[in-house]
Structure formats: structure tokens, C-alpha cells
C-alpha positions as a printed NumPy array, in Angstrom:
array([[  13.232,  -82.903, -108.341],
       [  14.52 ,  -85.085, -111.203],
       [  18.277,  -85.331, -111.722],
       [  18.041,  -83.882, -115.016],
       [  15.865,  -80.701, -113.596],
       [  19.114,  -80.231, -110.816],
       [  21.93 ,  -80.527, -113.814],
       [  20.149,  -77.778, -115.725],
       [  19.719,  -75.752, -112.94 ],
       [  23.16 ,  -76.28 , -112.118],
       [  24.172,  -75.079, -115.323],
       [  21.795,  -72.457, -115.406],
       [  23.564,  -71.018, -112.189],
       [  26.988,  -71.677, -113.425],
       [  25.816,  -69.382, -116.666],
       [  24.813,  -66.433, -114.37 ],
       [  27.973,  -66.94 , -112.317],
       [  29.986,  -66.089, -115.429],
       [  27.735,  -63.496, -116.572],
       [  28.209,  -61.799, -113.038],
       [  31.811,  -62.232, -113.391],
       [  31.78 ,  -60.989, -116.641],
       [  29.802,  -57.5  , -115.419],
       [  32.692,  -57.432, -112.184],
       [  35.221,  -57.016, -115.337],
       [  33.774,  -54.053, -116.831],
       [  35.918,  -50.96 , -116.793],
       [  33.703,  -48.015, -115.509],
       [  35.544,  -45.521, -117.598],
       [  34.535,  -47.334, -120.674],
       [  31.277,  -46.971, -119.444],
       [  30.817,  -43.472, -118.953],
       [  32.978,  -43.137, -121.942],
       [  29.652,  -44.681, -123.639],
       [  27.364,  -42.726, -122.105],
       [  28.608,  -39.576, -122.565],
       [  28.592,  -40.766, -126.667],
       [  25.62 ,  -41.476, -126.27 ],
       [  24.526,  -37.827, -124.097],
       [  26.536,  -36.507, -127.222],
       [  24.384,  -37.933, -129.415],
       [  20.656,  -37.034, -127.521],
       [  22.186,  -33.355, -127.849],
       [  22.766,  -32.793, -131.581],
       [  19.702,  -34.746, -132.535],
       [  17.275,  -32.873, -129.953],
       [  15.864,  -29.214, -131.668],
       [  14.35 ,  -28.402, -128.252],
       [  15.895,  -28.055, -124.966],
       [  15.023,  -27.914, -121.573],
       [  16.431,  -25.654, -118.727],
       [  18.381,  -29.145, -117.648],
       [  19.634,  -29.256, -121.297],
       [  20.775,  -25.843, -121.873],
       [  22.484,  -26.047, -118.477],
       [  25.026,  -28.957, -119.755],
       [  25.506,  -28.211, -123.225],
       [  26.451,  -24.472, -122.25 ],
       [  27.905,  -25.71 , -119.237],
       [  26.289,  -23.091, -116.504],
       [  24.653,  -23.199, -113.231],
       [  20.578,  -22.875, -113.454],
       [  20.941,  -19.832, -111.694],
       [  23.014,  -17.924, -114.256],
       [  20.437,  -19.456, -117.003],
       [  17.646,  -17.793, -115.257],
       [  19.413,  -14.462, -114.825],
       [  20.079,  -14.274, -118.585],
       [  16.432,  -15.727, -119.607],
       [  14.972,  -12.797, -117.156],
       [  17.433,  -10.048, -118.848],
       [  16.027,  -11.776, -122.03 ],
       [  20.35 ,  -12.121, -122.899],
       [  19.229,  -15.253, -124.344],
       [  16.709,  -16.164, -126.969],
       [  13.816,  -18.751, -124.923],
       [   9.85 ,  -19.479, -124.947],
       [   7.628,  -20.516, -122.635],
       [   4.622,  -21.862, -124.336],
       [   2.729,  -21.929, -121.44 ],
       [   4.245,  -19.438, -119.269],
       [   6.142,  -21.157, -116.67 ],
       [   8.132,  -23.89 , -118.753],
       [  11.271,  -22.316, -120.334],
       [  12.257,  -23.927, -123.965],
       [  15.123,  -23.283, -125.922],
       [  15.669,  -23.721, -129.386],
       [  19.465,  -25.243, -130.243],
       [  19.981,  -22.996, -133.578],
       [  18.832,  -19.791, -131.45 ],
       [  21.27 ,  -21.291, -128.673],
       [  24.479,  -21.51 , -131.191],
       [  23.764,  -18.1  , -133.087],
       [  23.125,  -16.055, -129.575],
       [  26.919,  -18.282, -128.701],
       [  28.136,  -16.774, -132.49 ],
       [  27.139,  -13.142, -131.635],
       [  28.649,  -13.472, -128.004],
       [  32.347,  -13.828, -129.759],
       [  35.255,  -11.568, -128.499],
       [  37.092,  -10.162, -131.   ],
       [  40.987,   -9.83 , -131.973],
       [  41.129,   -6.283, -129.502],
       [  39.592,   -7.45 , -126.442],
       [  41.678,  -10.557, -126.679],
       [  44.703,   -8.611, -126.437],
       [  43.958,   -5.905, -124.371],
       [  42.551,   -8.911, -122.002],
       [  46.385,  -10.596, -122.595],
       [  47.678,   -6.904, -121.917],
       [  45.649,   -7.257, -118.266],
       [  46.381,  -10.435, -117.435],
       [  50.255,   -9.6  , -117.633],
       [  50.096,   -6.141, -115.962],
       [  48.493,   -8.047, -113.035],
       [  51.05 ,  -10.759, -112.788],
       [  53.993,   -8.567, -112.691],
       [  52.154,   -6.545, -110.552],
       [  52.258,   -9.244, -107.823],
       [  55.231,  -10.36 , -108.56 ],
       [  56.341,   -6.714, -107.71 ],
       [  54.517,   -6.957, -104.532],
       [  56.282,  -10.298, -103.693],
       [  59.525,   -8.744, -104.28 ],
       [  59.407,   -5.638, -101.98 ],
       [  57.831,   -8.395,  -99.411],
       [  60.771,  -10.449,  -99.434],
       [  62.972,   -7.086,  -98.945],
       [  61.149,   -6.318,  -95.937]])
């Protein structure tokens, strides 16, 4: 090999050094930071979902996704009768008509504190014993 072939394949390797330095540097939470922009983004420009799809954006297990597509709970298709599809409008709307109102809020509220003093009742006459 000719000098000048060995200085610019020195140089060459000195480049990717830096490059590979450069990747070391990378914070990993910018990274996902980016692709979950960018997972952001594949969701409100995609019409059509996929079981996978529908799973993340509504954030539920697959099972629970088939129990409500076999209750028919939740609008679907299946074009070709073992593929399930979902369209995104149809997704938000059935969301929309899902919504609990003013009353069940607060008799939920009402619940949640007759149960906590309940315990704390029970941890009371525990201690006394």
C-alpha cells in the first residue's frame, strides 16, 4: 500500500472513531423521547388500525380487546373474517359515548370514602385489641 492510501485510511478510521464516540454520547431518553413523537405521529395520521394499534392507543391488554370485539362493545370489521380492523373516528366516538357523567362521579367519590374510613375503622378497633 502507498503512503497516501494508509493516511486516508487513517483518517478514515479516525472519522468513524468520532462518529462512534459521538453515538456513545447519545442520551437514550432523548431517544425514546423521539420515538414516541414519532409513534404519536403514525397514530393520528393512520385511519385504520390494527388489533396491535388499538391495543396502545387505548392502552389495554389484547385479551380485553377481544372480549369487547366478541360482545361487539366496540365498533370493528373484519374484511375477511379473521383480521380485526378498526376505524380511529369509530374508536374516539365509541370512547365519547363511554363517558361517566357528573352522578356516577360522585356517588363513585361517595364509595371510595365510605371504604377508606371503613378500614380505617377496622384499623382502629385492631389496635384496641
Amino acid at each position: 500500500m502507498a503512503k497516501k492510501d494508509i493516511e486516508q485510511l487513517s483518517r478514515r478510521i479516525e472519522f468513524l472513531e468520532m462518529q462512534i464516540k459521538e453515538l456513545k454520547t447519545v442520551d437514550p431518553g432523548v431517544v425514546n423521547e423521539k420515538l414516541k413523537s414519532l409513534e404519536d405521529a403514525i397514530y393520528t395520521t393512520k385511519e385504520i388500525l390494527n388489533m396491535k394499534d388499538v391495543c396502545q392507543y387505548l392502552d389495554i391488554s389484547k385479551s380485553l380487546l377481544y372480549k369487547l370485539t366478541c360482545s361487539g362493545e366496540i365498533p370493528h370489521f373484519k374484511p375477511r373474517g379473521k383480521m380485526i380492523f378498526f376505524e380511529k373516528k369509530e374508536l374516539i366516538a365509541w370512547i365519547k359515548r363511554n363517558k361517566v357523567n357528573d352522578q356516577e362521579l360522585s356517588n363513585l367519590s361517595v364509595n371510595m370514602e365510605s371504604i377508606e374510613s371503613s378500614k380505617d375503622e377496622e384499623a382502629v378497633k385492631e389496635e384496641q385489641h
